[in-house]
Amino acid sequence: MGHPAAVQELKARLAAARSVAVLTGAGISADSGVPTFRGADGLWRTYRAEDLATPEAFARDPRLVWEWYNWRRELIVTRSPNAAHYALVDLERRVERFWLITQNVDGLHPAAGSQKLSEIHGNIWKVRCSQCGHVGTNRAVPIPIPPRCPTCNGLLRPHIVWFGESLDPVDLERSFSAVRSCEVLLIVGTSGIVHPAASFASLAKEAGAFVAEVNLDPTPNTQVVDVAIQGRAKDIVPALL
Ligand code: BV8
Ligand code: ZN
């Protein structure tokens, strides 16, 4: 845990706040058994996630990239939200203005019941046609490779934001506006290196928010925040709320 007085202050601020934003990353789902993005458990065969989550990788070898997503779908379909996901649903119901921004594509926040939510990197259960842009839900596990568009027979890709691609402008604007206008920003289980989410802590600080981090380890955000709490999301987040 962080300094006890700082933790008490965070609890009090969360209880009193009329406007709260939350940013989550792979660490919150680690407690549900979903491998994190950058930990050693994120490795698949001999590939690093960063080398597969790119438009170049998909253009070069769509089968390889789909095999990787199939592996992740098989894993995620057996996993459920944990106490931290559910605590954020309670918080959403209690706070007047609330927005949850997640970098996770596993869909565990909506599965827990979160509604005021932007999945800024997309969702692994959605597919998009690389030819006509049609977006649909597809929960097949595994998905037959290569998956084809129901309307134009084009090659389907995961509806996920890869490195070098732009985020959805609506999600992005909503997230920036929540970060700029919140009284408290709570950051949970992210390594804080992927932009634009990596800039949210500083943005919120500059706008005068109280910013807190929950993570197993120190991150680049740790220096920026008002209170950093070291521990597991599933223990700390419910205890704070
Ligand atoms: C964009 C989807 C405009 C795939 C993902 C230099 C400066 C600034 C920007 C850039 C730059 N160079 C390149 C860029 C742009 C790039 C970027 O930020 N790169 C970084 C690496 C420098 N960003 C982009 O390309 C973004 N788009 O900027 O558009 C543009 C366009 C062109 C060129 C420039 C700009 C798009 C980024 C989207 C990337 N998509 N994934 C998929 O999932 O299939 S990223 C991937 O990272 C996942 O989404 C993941 O969620 C996200 C962040 O990772 P984390 O969630 O933080 O996970 P990680 O494993 O790293 O960390 C887990 C943490 O949890 C750890 O800290 C650990 O200690 C902690 N933890 C573990 N267990 C627990 C725990 N904590 C608590 N409890 C536990 N139990
Ligand atoms: Zn199509």
PDB file of C-alpha atoms and ligand atoms in Angstrom:
ATOM      1  CA  MET A   1       0.000   0.000   0.000  1.00  0.00           C
ATOM      2  CA  GLY A   2       1.009   3.638  -0.307  1.00  0.00           C
ATOM      3  CA  HIS A   3       1.368   5.988   2.657  1.00  0.00           C
ATOM      4  CA  PRO A   4      -1.630   5.290   4.948  1.00  0.00           C
ATOM      5  CA  ALA A   5      -2.592   8.966   5.167  1.00  0.00           C
ATOM      6  CA  ALA A   6      -2.527   9.246   1.369  1.00  0.00           C
ATOM      7  CA  VAL A   7      -4.696   6.152   1.024  1.00  0.00           C
ATOM      8  CA  GLN A   8      -7.183   7.624   3.500  1.00  0.00           C
ATOM      9  CA  GLU A   9      -7.237  10.842   1.519  1.00  0.00           C
ATOM     10  CA  LEU A  10      -7.902   8.927  -1.717  1.00  0.00           C
ATOM     11  CA  LYS A  11     -10.783   7.042  -0.083  1.00  0.00           C
ATOM     12  CA  ALA A  12     -12.278  10.274   1.201  1.00  0.00           C
ATOM     13  CA  ARG A  13     -11.915  12.014  -2.161  1.00  0.00           C
ATOM     14  CA  LEU A  14     -13.508   9.080  -3.998  1.00  0.00           C
ATOM     15  CA  ALA A  15     -16.394   9.061  -1.530  1.00  0.00           C
ATOM     16  CA  ALA A  16     -16.986  12.813  -1.961  1.00  0.00           C
ATOM     17  CA  ALA A  17     -16.256  13.247  -5.676  1.00  0.00           C
ATOM     18  CA  ARG A  18     -19.032  14.217  -8.071  1.00  0.00           C
ATOM     19  CA  SER A  19     -16.832  13.543 -11.095  1.00  0.00           C
ATOM     20  CA  VAL A  20     -14.522  10.545 -11.419  1.00  0.00           C
ATOM     21  CA  ALA A  21     -12.554   9.112 -14.329  1.00  0.00           C
ATOM     22  CA  VAL A  22     -10.876   5.708 -14.270  1.00  0.00           C
ATOM     23  CA  LEU A  23      -8.191   4.372 -16.614  1.00  0.00           C
ATOM     24  CA  THR A  24      -7.528   0.643 -16.640  1.00  0.00           C
ATOM     25  CA  GLY A  25      -4.987  -1.629 -18.314  1.00  0.00           C
ATOM     26  CA  ALA A  26      -4.085  -5.290 -18.494  1.00  0.00           C
ATOM     27  CA  GLY A  27      -3.275  -5.458 -14.756  1.00  0.00           C
ATOM     28  CA  ILE A  28      -6.955  -5.325 -13.759  1.00  0.00           C
ATOM     29  CA  SER A  29      -7.652  -8.421 -15.876  1.00  0.00           C
ATOM     30  CA  ALA A  30      -4.496 -10.195 -14.693  1.00  0.00           C
ATOM     31  CA  ASP A  31      -6.458 -11.014 -11.542  1.00  0.00           C
ATOM     32  CA  SER A  32      -8.997 -12.791 -13.777  1.00  0.00           C
ATOM     33  CA  GLY A  33      -6.226 -14.878 -15.330  1.00  0.00           C
ATOM     34  CA  VAL A  34      -5.850 -12.905 -18.588  1.00  0.00           C
ATOM     35  CA  PRO A  35      -2.139 -12.547 -19.464  1.00  0.00           C
ATOM     36  CA  THR A  36      -0.857  -8.977 -19.396  1.00  0.00           C
ATOM     37  CA  PHE A  37       0.417  -7.391 -22.568  1.00  0.00           C
ATOM     38  CA  ARG A  38       4.050  -6.937 -21.624  1.00  0.00           C
ATOM     39  CA  GLY A  39       4.694  -9.492 -18.879  1.00  0.00           C
ATOM     40  CA  ALA A  40       6.481 -12.743 -19.800  1.00  0.00           C
ATOM     41  CA  ASP A  41       3.039 -14.423 -19.787  1.00  0.00           C
ATOM     42  CA  GLY A  42       2.079 -12.175 -22.722  1.00  0.00           C
ATOM     43  CA  LEU A  43       4.368 -14.105 -25.045  1.00  0.00           C
ATOM     44  CA  TRP A  44       2.735 -16.357 -27.646  1.00  0.00           C
ATOM     45  CA  ARG A  45       4.930 -18.883 -29.441  1.00  0.00           C
ATOM     46  CA  THR A  46       8.038 -16.731 -29.894  1.00  0.00           C
ATOM     47  CA  TYR A  47       6.262 -13.472 -30.736  1.00  0.00           C
ATOM     48  CA  ARG A  48       5.943 -10.285 -28.739  1.00  0.00           C
ATOM     49  CA  ALA A  49       2.510  -8.706 -28.723  1.00  0.00           C
ATOM     50  CA  GLU A  50       3.966  -5.453 -30.085  1.00  0.00           C
ATOM     51  CA  ASP A  51       5.087  -7.282 -33.230  1.00  0.00           C
ATOM     52  CA  LEU A  52       1.657  -8.827 -33.884  1.00  0.00           C
ATOM     53  CA  ALA A  53      -0.627  -5.899 -33.026  1.00  0.00           C
ATOM     54  CA  THR A  54       0.271  -3.881 -36.128  1.00  0.00           C
ATOM     55  CA  PRO A  55      -1.321  -3.333 -39.545  1.00  0.00           C
ATOM     56  CA  GLU A  56       2.000  -4.380 -41.106  1.00  0.00           C
ATOM     57  CA  ALA A  57       1.917  -7.787 -39.376  1.00  0.00           C
ATOM     58  CA  PHE A  58      -1.654  -8.344 -40.562  1.00  0.00           C
ATOM     59  CA  ALA A  59      -0.834  -7.336 -44.138  1.00  0.00           C
ATOM     60  CA  ARG A  60       2.194  -9.658 -44.156  1.00  0.00           C
ATOM     61  CA  ASP A  61       0.557 -12.673 -42.514  1.00  0.00           C
ATOM     62  CA  PRO A  62      -3.154 -12.400 -41.641  1.00  0.00           C
ATOM     63  CA  ARG A  63      -3.278 -16.099 -40.712  1.00  0.00           C
ATOM     64  CA  LEU A  64      -0.556 -15.674 -38.082  1.00  0.00           C
ATOM     65  CA  VAL A  65      -2.256 -12.643 -36.548  1.00  0.00           C
ATOM     66  CA  TRP A  66      -5.653 -14.418 -36.507  1.00  0.00           C
ATOM     67  CA  GLU A  67      -4.067 -17.490 -34.873  1.00  0.00           C
ATOM     68  CA  TRP A  68      -2.775 -15.215 -32.139  1.00  0.00           C
ATOM     69  CA  TYR A  69      -6.224 -13.647 -31.629  1.00  0.00           C
ATOM     70  CA  ASN A  70      -7.791 -17.118 -31.620  1.00  0.00           C
ATOM     71  CA  TRP A  71      -5.414 -18.150 -28.848  1.00  0.00           C
ATOM     72  CA  ARG A  72      -6.429 -15.082 -26.853  1.00  0.00           C
ATOM     73  CA  ARG A  73     -10.144 -15.632 -27.569  1.00  0.00           C
ATOM     74  CA  GLU A  74      -9.868 -19.228 -26.323  1.00  0.00           C
ATOM     75  CA  LEU A  75      -8.269 -17.991 -23.139  1.00  0.00           C
ATOM     76  CA  ILE A  76     -10.507 -14.984 -22.494  1.00  0.00           C
ATOM     77  CA  VAL A  77     -13.773 -16.872 -23.126  1.00  0.00           C
ATOM     78  CA  THR A  78     -13.052 -18.970 -20.013  1.00  0.00           C
ATOM     79  CA  ARG A  79     -12.360 -15.919 -17.816  1.00  0.00           C
ATOM     80  CA  SER A  80     -14.730 -13.751 -15.761  1.00  0.00           C
ATOM     81  CA  PRO A  81     -14.637 -10.275 -14.277  1.00  0.00           C
ATOM     82  CA  ASN A  82     -13.102 -10.019 -10.784  1.00  0.00           C
ATOM     83  CA  ALA A  83     -13.849  -7.921  -7.694  1.00  0.00           C
ATOM     84  CA  ALA A  84     -12.029  -4.903  -9.162  1.00  0.00           C
ATOM     85  CA  HIS A  85     -14.210  -4.881 -12.306  1.00  0.00           C
ATOM     86  CA  TYR A  86     -17.354  -5.115 -10.156  1.00  0.00           C
ATOM     87  CA  ALA A  87     -16.213  -2.403  -7.742  1.00  0.00           C
ATOM     88  CA  LEU A  88     -15.958  -0.014 -10.714  1.00  0.00           C
ATOM     89  CA  VAL A  89     -19.562  -0.829 -11.680  1.00  0.00           C
ATOM     90  CA  ASP A  90     -20.646   0.160  -8.152  1.00  0.00           C
ATOM     91  CA  LEU A  91     -18.642   3.375  -8.422  1.00  0.00           C
ATOM     92  CA  GLU A  92     -20.282   4.219 -11.768  1.00  0.00           C
ATOM     93  CA  ARG A  93     -23.721   3.890 -10.160  1.00  0.00           C
ATOM     94  CA  ARG A  94     -22.760   6.085  -7.211  1.00  0.00           C
ATOM     95  CA  VAL A  95     -20.927   8.991  -8.858  1.00  0.00           C
ATOM     96  CA  GLU A  96     -22.778  11.768 -10.662  1.00  0.00           C
ATOM     97  CA  ARG A  97     -20.323  12.074 -13.544  1.00  0.00           C
ATOM     98  CA  PHE A  98     -18.270   8.980 -14.261  1.00  0.00           C
ATOM     99  CA  TRP A  99     -16.261   7.676 -17.180  1.00  0.00           C
ATOM    100  CA  LEU A 100     -14.254   4.463 -17.436  1.00  0.00           C
ATOM    101  CA  ILE A 101     -11.505   4.366 -20.037  1.00  0.00           C
ATOM    102  CA  THR A 102      -9.998   0.960 -20.667  1.00  0.00           C
ATOM    103  CA  GLN A 103      -7.109  -0.075 -22.866  1.00  0.00           C
ATOM    104  CA  ASN A 104      -8.208  -3.691 -22.500  1.00  0.00           C
ATOM    105  CA  VAL A 105      -9.843  -5.467 -25.423  1.00  0.00           C
ATOM    106  CA  ASP A 106     -11.028  -8.467 -23.373  1.00  0.00           C
ATOM    107  CA  GLY A 107     -14.564  -7.172 -22.786  1.00  0.00           C
ATOM    108  CA  LEU A 108     -14.478  -7.919 -19.038  1.00  0.00           C
ATOM    109  CA  HIS A 109     -15.653  -4.402 -18.062  1.00  0.00           C
ATOM    110  CA  PRO A 110     -18.864  -4.612 -20.128  1.00  0.00           C
ATOM    111  CA  ALA A 111     -19.275  -8.214 -18.925  1.00  0.00           C
ATOM    112  CA  ALA A 112     -19.208  -6.931 -15.333  1.00  0.00           C
ATOM    113  CA  GLY A 113     -21.896  -4.378 -16.213  1.00  0.00           C
ATOM    114  CA  SER A 114     -19.945  -1.173 -16.862  1.00  0.00           C
ATOM    115  CA  GLN A 115     -21.870   1.143 -19.177  1.00  0.00           C
ATOM    116  CA  LYS A 116     -20.141   4.525 -18.983  1.00  0.00           C
ATOM    117  CA  LEU A 117     -17.156   3.118 -20.787  1.00  0.00           C
ATOM    118  CA  SER A 118     -14.789   3.690 -23.704  1.00  0.00           C
ATOM    119  CA  GLU A 119     -12.819   0.662 -24.883  1.00  0.00           C
ATOM    120  CA  ILE A 120     -10.215   2.882 -26.539  1.00  0.00           C
ATOM    121  CA  HIS A 121      -8.236   0.005 -28.085  1.00  0.00           C
ATOM    122  CA  GLY A 122     -11.321  -1.874 -29.292  1.00  0.00           C
ATOM    123  CA  ASN A 123     -12.865  -5.218 -28.376  1.00  0.00           C
ATOM    124  CA  ILE A 124     -11.630  -8.712 -29.204  1.00  0.00           C
ATOM    125  CA  TRP A 125     -15.210  -9.933 -29.791  1.00  0.00           C
ATOM    126  CA  LYS A 126     -15.767  -7.475 -32.642  1.00  0.00           C
ATOM    127  CA  VAL A 127     -14.560  -7.830 -36.226  1.00  0.00           C
ATOM    128  CA  ARG A 128     -14.249  -5.270 -39.008  1.00  0.00           C
ATOM    129  CA  CYS A 129     -14.114  -5.758 -42.776  1.00  0.00           C
ATOM    130  CA  SER A 130     -10.805  -4.547 -44.174  1.00  0.00           C
ATOM    131  CA  GLN A 131     -12.607  -3.802 -47.463  1.00  0.00           C
ATOM    132  CA  CYS A 132     -16.018  -2.240 -46.695  1.00  0.00           C
ATOM    133  CA  GLY A 133     -15.501  -1.303 -43.023  1.00  0.00           C
ATOM    134  CA  HIS A 134     -18.542  -3.279 -41.796  1.00  0.00           C
ATOM    135  CA  VAL A 135     -18.276  -3.872 -38.019  1.00  0.00           C
ATOM    136  CA  GLY A 136     -19.934  -6.844 -36.329  1.00  0.00           C
ATOM    137  CA  THR A 137     -19.831  -8.978 -33.208  1.00  0.00           C
ATOM    138  CA  ASN A 138     -18.319 -12.421 -33.661  1.00  0.00           C
ATOM    139  CA  ARG A 139     -17.958 -14.701 -30.658  1.00  0.00           C
ATOM    140  CA  ALA A 140     -16.796 -17.816 -32.528  1.00  0.00           C
ATOM    141  CA  VAL A 141     -13.979 -19.604 -30.705  1.00  0.00           C
ATOM    142  CA  PRO A 142     -11.942 -20.301 -32.677  1.00  0.00           C
ATOM    143  CA  ILE A 143     -12.879 -18.064 -35.571  1.00  0.00           C
ATOM    144  CA  PRO A 144     -12.446 -19.975 -38.895  1.00  0.00           C
ATOM    145  CA  ILE A 145      -9.391 -18.556 -40.691  1.00  0.00           C
ATOM    146  CA  PRO A 146      -9.563 -16.541 -42.888  1.00  0.00           C
ATOM    147  CA  PRO A 147     -12.820 -14.979 -41.670  1.00  0.00           C
ATOM    148  CA  ARG A 148     -14.861 -13.335 -44.445  1.00  0.00           C
ATOM    149  CA  CYS A 149     -17.206 -10.338 -44.453  1.00  0.00           C
ATOM    150  CA  PRO A 150     -20.910 -11.330 -44.532  1.00  0.00           C
ATOM    151  CA  THR A 151     -21.722  -8.457 -46.922  1.00  0.00           C
ATOM    152  CA  CYS A 152     -18.754  -8.202 -49.347  1.00  0.00           C
ATOM    153  CA  ASN A 153     -16.636 -11.322 -48.679  1.00  0.00           C
ATOM    154  CA  GLY A 154     -13.633  -9.112 -47.849  1.00  0.00           C
ATOM    155  CA  LEU A 155     -11.075 -10.212 -45.253  1.00  0.00           C
ATOM    156  CA  LEU A 156     -12.220  -9.518 -41.681  1.00  0.00           C
ATOM    157  CA  ARG A 157      -9.764  -8.176 -39.104  1.00  0.00           C
ATOM    158  CA  PRO A 158     -10.125  -7.757 -35.342  1.00  0.00           C
ATOM    159  CA  HIS A 159     -11.910  -4.474 -34.454  1.00  0.00           C
ATOM    160  CA  ILE A 160      -8.882  -3.429 -32.447  1.00  0.00           C
ATOM    161  CA  VAL A 161      -6.608  -0.391 -32.582  1.00  0.00           C
ATOM    162  CA  TRP A 162      -3.139  -1.535 -33.532  1.00  0.00           C
ATOM    163  CA  PHE A 163       0.132   0.357 -33.076  1.00  0.00           C
ATOM    164  CA  GLY A 164       0.397   3.213 -35.543  1.00  0.00           C
ATOM    165  CA  GLU A 165      -3.397   3.364 -36.014  1.00  0.00           C
ATOM    166  CA  SER A 166      -5.626   6.194 -34.849  1.00  0.00           C
ATOM    167  CA  LEU A 167      -8.080   5.784 -32.027  1.00  0.00           C
ATOM    168  CA  ASP A 168     -11.773   6.355 -32.658  1.00  0.00           C
ATOM    169  CA  PRO A 169     -12.269  10.145 -32.470  1.00  0.00           C
ATOM    170  CA  VAL A 170     -15.505   9.884 -30.468  1.00  0.00           C
ATOM    171  CA  ASP A 171     -13.918   7.604 -27.835  1.00  0.00           C
ATOM    172  CA  LEU A 172     -10.867   9.817 -27.767  1.00  0.00           C
ATOM    173  CA  GLU A 173     -12.790  13.079 -27.286  1.00  0.00           C
ATOM    174  CA  ARG A 174     -14.987  11.553 -24.592  1.00  0.00           C
ATOM    175  CA  SER A 175     -11.927  10.212 -22.777  1.00  0.00           C
ATOM    176  CA  PHE A 176      -9.929  13.442 -22.979  1.00  0.00           C
ATOM    177  CA  SER A 177     -12.920  15.406 -21.777  1.00  0.00           C
ATOM    178  CA  ALA A 178     -13.436  13.040 -18.802  1.00  0.00           C
ATOM    179  CA  VAL A 179      -9.745  13.223 -17.908  1.00  0.00           C
ATOM    180  CA  ARG A 180      -9.665  17.018 -18.154  1.00  0.00           C
ATOM    181  CA  SER A 181     -12.814  17.586 -16.101  1.00  0.00           C
ATOM    182  CA  CYS A 182     -12.660  14.930 -13.345  1.00  0.00           C
ATOM    183  CA  GLU A 183     -12.018  15.638  -9.667  1.00  0.00           C
ATOM    184  CA  VAL A 184     -10.349  12.246  -9.229  1.00  0.00           C
ATOM    185  CA  LEU A 185      -8.550  10.103 -11.813  1.00  0.00           C
ATOM    186  CA  LEU A 186      -7.929   6.513 -10.735  1.00  0.00           C
ATOM    187  CA  ILE A 187      -5.395   4.567 -12.811  1.00  0.00           C
ATOM    188  CA  VAL A 188      -5.383   0.790 -12.410  1.00  0.00           C
ATOM    189  CA  GLY A 189      -2.990  -1.847 -13.768  1.00  0.00           C
ATOM    190  CA  THR A 190      -1.380  -0.110 -16.700  1.00  0.00           C
ATOM    191  CA  SER A 191       2.328   0.140 -17.473  1.00  0.00           C
ATOM    192  CA  GLY A 192       1.677   3.698 -18.668  1.00  0.00           C
ATOM    193  CA  ILE A 193       3.751   3.580 -21.821  1.00  0.00           C
ATOM    194  CA  VAL A 194       1.228   3.370 -24.675  1.00  0.00           C
ATOM    195  CA  HIS A 195      -0.005   6.714 -25.974  1.00  0.00           C
ATOM    196  CA  PRO A 196      -2.357   8.474 -25.832  1.00  0.00           C
ATOM    197  CA  ALA A 197      -3.438   6.814 -22.534  1.00  0.00           C
ATOM    198  CA  ALA A 198       0.077   7.317 -21.161  1.00  0.00           C
ATOM    199  CA  SER A 199      -0.521  11.073 -21.090  1.00  0.00           C
ATOM    200  CA  PHE A 200      -3.773  10.975 -19.080  1.00  0.00           C
ATOM    201  CA  ALA A 201      -2.113  11.187 -15.645  1.00  0.00           C
ATOM    202  CA  SER A 202      -0.272  14.421 -16.497  1.00  0.00           C
ATOM    203  CA  LEU A 203      -3.301  15.889 -18.261  1.00  0.00           C
ATOM    204  CA  ALA A 204      -5.511  15.300 -15.232  1.00  0.00           C
ATOM    205  CA  LYS A 205      -2.856  16.711 -12.889  1.00  0.00           C
ATOM    206  CA  GLU A 206      -2.526  19.859 -15.011  1.00  0.00           C
ATOM    207  CA  ALA A 207      -6.302  20.273 -14.902  1.00  0.00           C
ATOM    208  CA  GLY A 208      -6.213  20.108 -11.096  1.00  0.00           C
ATOM    209  CA  ALA A 209      -7.485  16.569 -10.452  1.00  0.00           C
ATOM    210  CA  PHE A 210      -6.368  14.300  -7.643  1.00  0.00           C
ATOM    211  CA  VAL A 211      -4.646  11.387  -9.396  1.00  0.00           C
ATOM    212  CA  ALA A 212      -4.067   7.918  -7.963  1.00  0.00           C
ATOM    213  CA  GLU A 213      -2.422   4.765  -9.261  1.00  0.00           C
ATOM    214  CA  VAL A 214      -2.925   1.120  -8.306  1.00  0.00           C
ATOM    215  CA  ASN A 215      -0.270  -1.218  -9.699  1.00  0.00           C
ATOM    216  CA  LEU A 216       1.898  -4.130  -8.610  1.00  0.00           C
ATOM    217  CA  ASP A 217       4.997  -2.199  -9.662  1.00  0.00           C
ATOM    218  CA  PRO A 218       6.194   1.391 -10.126  1.00  0.00           C
ATOM    219  CA  THR A 219       5.468   2.887 -13.583  1.00  0.00           C
ATOM    220  CA  PRO A 220       6.239   6.201 -15.317  1.00  0.00           C
ATOM    221  CA  ASN A 221       2.926   7.443 -13.839  1.00  0.00           C
ATOM    222  CA  THR A 222       4.116   6.801 -10.279  1.00  0.00           C
ATOM    223  CA  GLN A 223       6.151  10.034 -10.288  1.00  0.00           C
ATOM    224  CA  VAL A 224       3.194  12.066 -11.527  1.00  0.00           C
ATOM    225  CA  VAL A 225       0.363  10.885  -9.291  1.00  0.00           C
ATOM    226  CA  ASP A 226      -0.697  12.148  -5.845  1.00  0.00           C
ATOM    227  CA  VAL A 227      -0.847   8.650  -4.424  1.00  0.00           C
ATOM    228  CA  ALA A 228       0.574   5.368  -5.731  1.00  0.00           C
ATOM    229  CA  ILE A 229      -0.661   2.176  -4.137  1.00  0.00           C
ATOM    230  CA  GLN A 230       1.259  -1.026  -4.715  1.00  0.00           C
ATOM    231  CA  GLY A 231      -0.821  -4.166  -4.740  1.00  0.00           C
ATOM    232  CA  ARG A 232      -3.234  -6.339  -6.697  1.00  0.00           C
ATOM    233  CA  ALA A 233      -6.164  -4.624  -8.371  1.00  0.00           C
ATOM    234  CA  LYS A 234      -8.649  -7.183  -7.056  1.00  0.00           C
ATOM    235  CA  ASP A 235      -7.643  -6.463  -3.433  1.00  0.00           C
ATOM    236  CA  ILE A 236      -7.007  -2.723  -3.586  1.00  0.00           C
ATOM    237  CA  VAL A 237      -9.801  -1.373  -5.807  1.00  0.00           C
ATOM    238  CA  PRO A 238     -12.721  -2.848  -3.801  1.00  0.00           C
ATOM    239  CA  ALA A 239     -11.036  -1.718  -0.558  1.00  0.00           C
ATOM    240  CA  LEU A 240     -10.812   1.881  -1.852  1.00  0.00           C
ATOM    241  CA  LEU A 241     -14.459   2.014  -2.830  1.00  0.00           C
TER     242      LEU A 241
HETATM  243  C1  BV8 B   1      -1.745   6.576 -31.993  1.00  0.00           C
HETATM  244  C2  BV8 B   1      -4.365  -3.611 -28.859  1.00  0.00           C
HETATM  245  C3  BV8 B   1      -1.717   8.376 -33.523  1.00  0.00           C
HETATM  246  C4  BV8 B   1      -3.920  -4.903 -29.350  1.00  0.00           C
HETATM  247  C5  BV8 B   1      -2.770  -1.986 -28.223  1.00  0.00           C
HETATM  248  C6  BV8 B   1       6.475   7.852 -29.162  1.00  0.00           C
HETATM  249  C7  BV8 B   1       5.835   8.795 -28.369  1.00  0.00           C
HETATM  250  C8  BV8 B   1       4.444   8.867 -28.337  1.00  0.00           C
HETATM  251  C9  BV8 B   1       3.688   7.979 -29.053  1.00  0.00           C
HETATM  252  C10 BV8 B   1       4.333   7.025 -29.816  1.00  0.00           C
HETATM  253  C11 BV8 B   1       5.703   6.985 -29.881  1.00  0.00           C
HETATM  254  N1  BV8 B   1       6.049   5.982 -30.707  1.00  0.00           N
HETATM  255  C12 BV8 B   1       4.935   5.395 -31.163  1.00  0.00           C
HETATM  256  C13 BV8 B   1       3.888   6.010 -30.612  1.00  0.00           C
HETATM  257  C14 BV8 B   1       2.494   5.706 -30.795  1.00  0.00           C
HETATM  258  C15 BV8 B   1       2.087   4.410 -30.142  1.00  0.00           C
HETATM  259  C16 BV8 B   1       2.713   4.247 -28.776  1.00  0.00           C
HETATM  260  O1  BV8 B   1       2.249   4.760 -27.793  1.00  0.00           O
HETATM  261  N2  BV8 B   1       3.778   3.488 -28.666  1.00  0.00           N
HETATM  262  C17 BV8 B   1       4.441   3.323 -27.383  1.00  0.00           C
HETATM  263  C18 BV8 B   1       4.800   1.874 -27.220  1.00  0.00           C
HETATM  264  C19 BV8 B   1       5.586   4.281 -27.314  1.00  0.00           C
HETATM  265  N3  BV8 B   1       0.661   4.524 -30.000  1.00  0.00           N
HETATM  266  C20 BV8 B   1      -0.135   4.273 -31.002  1.00  0.00           C
HETATM  267  O2  BV8 B   1       0.270   3.863 -32.076  1.00  0.00           O
HETATM  268  C21 BV8 B   1      -1.598   4.531 -30.769  1.00  0.00           C
HETATM  269  N4  BV8 B   1      -2.123   5.315 -31.820  1.00  0.00           N
HETATM  270  O3  BV8 B   1      -0.958   7.128 -31.242  1.00  0.00           O
HETATM  271  O4  BV8 B   1      -2.314   7.192 -33.073  1.00  0.00           O
HETATM  272  C22 BV8 B   1      -0.424   7.993 -34.208  1.00  0.00           C
HETATM  273  C23 BV8 B   1      -0.464   7.301 -35.384  1.00  0.00           C
HETATM  274  C24 BV8 B   1       0.735   6.950 -36.022  1.00  0.00           C
HETATM  275  C25 BV8 B   1       1.958   7.264 -35.417  1.00  0.00           C
HETATM  276  C26 BV8 B   1       1.979   7.940 -34.207  1.00  0.00           C
HETATM  277  C27 BV8 B   1       0.772   8.302 -33.612  1.00  0.00           C
HETATM  278  C28 BV8 B   1      -2.362   3.230 -30.784  1.00  0.00           C
HETATM  279  C29 BV8 B   1      -1.972   2.390 -29.631  1.00  0.00           C
HETATM  280  C30 BV8 B   1      -2.862   1.167 -29.598  1.00  0.00           C
HETATM  281  C31 BV8 B   1      -2.058   0.019 -29.285  1.00  0.00           C
HETATM  282  N5  BV8 B   1      -2.924  -1.136 -29.136  1.00  0.00           N
HETATM  283  N6  BV8 B   1      -3.333  -3.118 -28.149  1.00  0.00           N
HETATM  284  C32 BV8 B   1      -4.546  -6.024 -28.637  1.00  0.00           C
HETATM  285  O5  BV8 B   1      -4.740  -6.002 -27.423  1.00  0.00           O
HETATM  286  O6  BV8 B   1      -4.797  -6.985 -29.372  1.00  0.00           O
HETATM  287  S1  BV8 B   1      -1.666  -1.661 -26.977  1.00  0.00           S
HETATM  288  C33 BV8 B   1      -1.692  -2.640 -25.678  1.00  0.00           C
HETATM  289  O7  BV8 B   1      -1.063  -1.817 -24.734  1.00  0.00           O
HETATM  290  C34 BV8 B   1      -2.983  -3.144 -25.084  1.00  0.00           C
HETATM  291  O8  BV8 B   1      -4.126  -2.554 -25.526  1.00  0.00           O
HETATM  292  C35 BV8 B   1      -2.755  -2.751 -23.669  1.00  0.00           C
HETATM  293  O9  BV8 B   1      -3.905  -2.596 -22.943  1.00  0.00           O
HETATM  294  C36 BV8 B   1      -2.015  -1.437 -23.827  1.00  0.00           C
HETATM  295  C37 BV8 B   1      -1.368  -0.895 -22.645  1.00  0.00           C
HETATM  296  O10 BV8 B   1      -0.731  -1.902 -21.958  1.00  0.00           O
HETATM  297  P1  BV8 B   1      -1.179  -2.167 -20.470  1.00  0.00           P
HETATM  298  O11 BV8 B   1      -2.620  -2.345 -20.419  1.00  0.00           O
HETATM  299  O12 BV8 B   1      -0.604  -1.104 -19.662  1.00  0.00           O
HETATM  300  O13 BV8 B   1      -0.542  -3.588 -20.186  1.00  0.00           O
HETATM  301  P2  BV8 B   1       0.941  -3.943 -19.795  1.00  0.00           P
HETATM  302  O14 BV8 B   1       1.088  -5.421 -19.930  1.00  0.00           O
HETATM  303  O15 BV8 B   1       1.921  -3.103 -20.457  1.00  0.00           O
HETATM  304  O16 BV8 B   1       1.033  -3.570 -18.234  1.00  0.00           O
HETATM  305  C38 BV8 B   1       0.322  -4.241 -17.245  1.00  0.00           C
HETATM  306  C39 BV8 B   1       0.528  -3.489 -15.953  1.00  0.00           C
HETATM  307  O17 BV8 B   1      -0.275  -4.050 -14.950  1.00  0.00           O
HETATM  308  C40 BV8 B   1       1.965  -3.560 -15.442  1.00  0.00           C
HETATM  309  O18 BV8 B   1       2.367  -2.261 -15.040  1.00  0.00           O
HETATM  310  C41 BV8 B   1       1.882  -4.489 -14.234  1.00  0.00           C
HETATM  311  O19 BV8 B   1       2.793  -4.117 -13.197  1.00  0.00           O
HETATM  312  C42 BV8 B   1       0.474  -4.279 -13.782  1.00  0.00           C
HETATM  313  N7  BV8 B   1      -0.134  -5.431 -13.111  1.00  0.00           N
HETATM  314  C43 BV8 B   1       0.015  -6.758 -13.381  1.00  0.00           C
HETATM  315  N8  BV8 B   1      -0.782  -7.490 -12.606  1.00  0.00           N
HETATM  316  C44 BV8 B   1      -1.457  -6.612 -11.805  1.00  0.00           C
HETATM  317  C45 BV8 B   1      -1.043  -5.303 -12.123  1.00  0.00           C
HETATM  318  N9  BV8 B   1      -1.519  -4.228 -11.496  1.00  0.00           N
HETATM  319  C46 BV8 B   1      -2.455  -4.419 -10.538  1.00  0.00           C
HETATM  320  N10 BV8 B   1      -2.921  -5.657 -10.185  1.00  0.00           N
HETATM  321  C47 BV8 B   1      -2.437  -6.773 -10.791  1.00  0.00           C
HETATM  322  N11 BV8 B   1      -2.896  -7.989 -10.425  1.00  0.00           N
HETATM  323 ZN    ZN B   2     -17.050  -6.121 -46.239  1.00  0.00          ZN
END
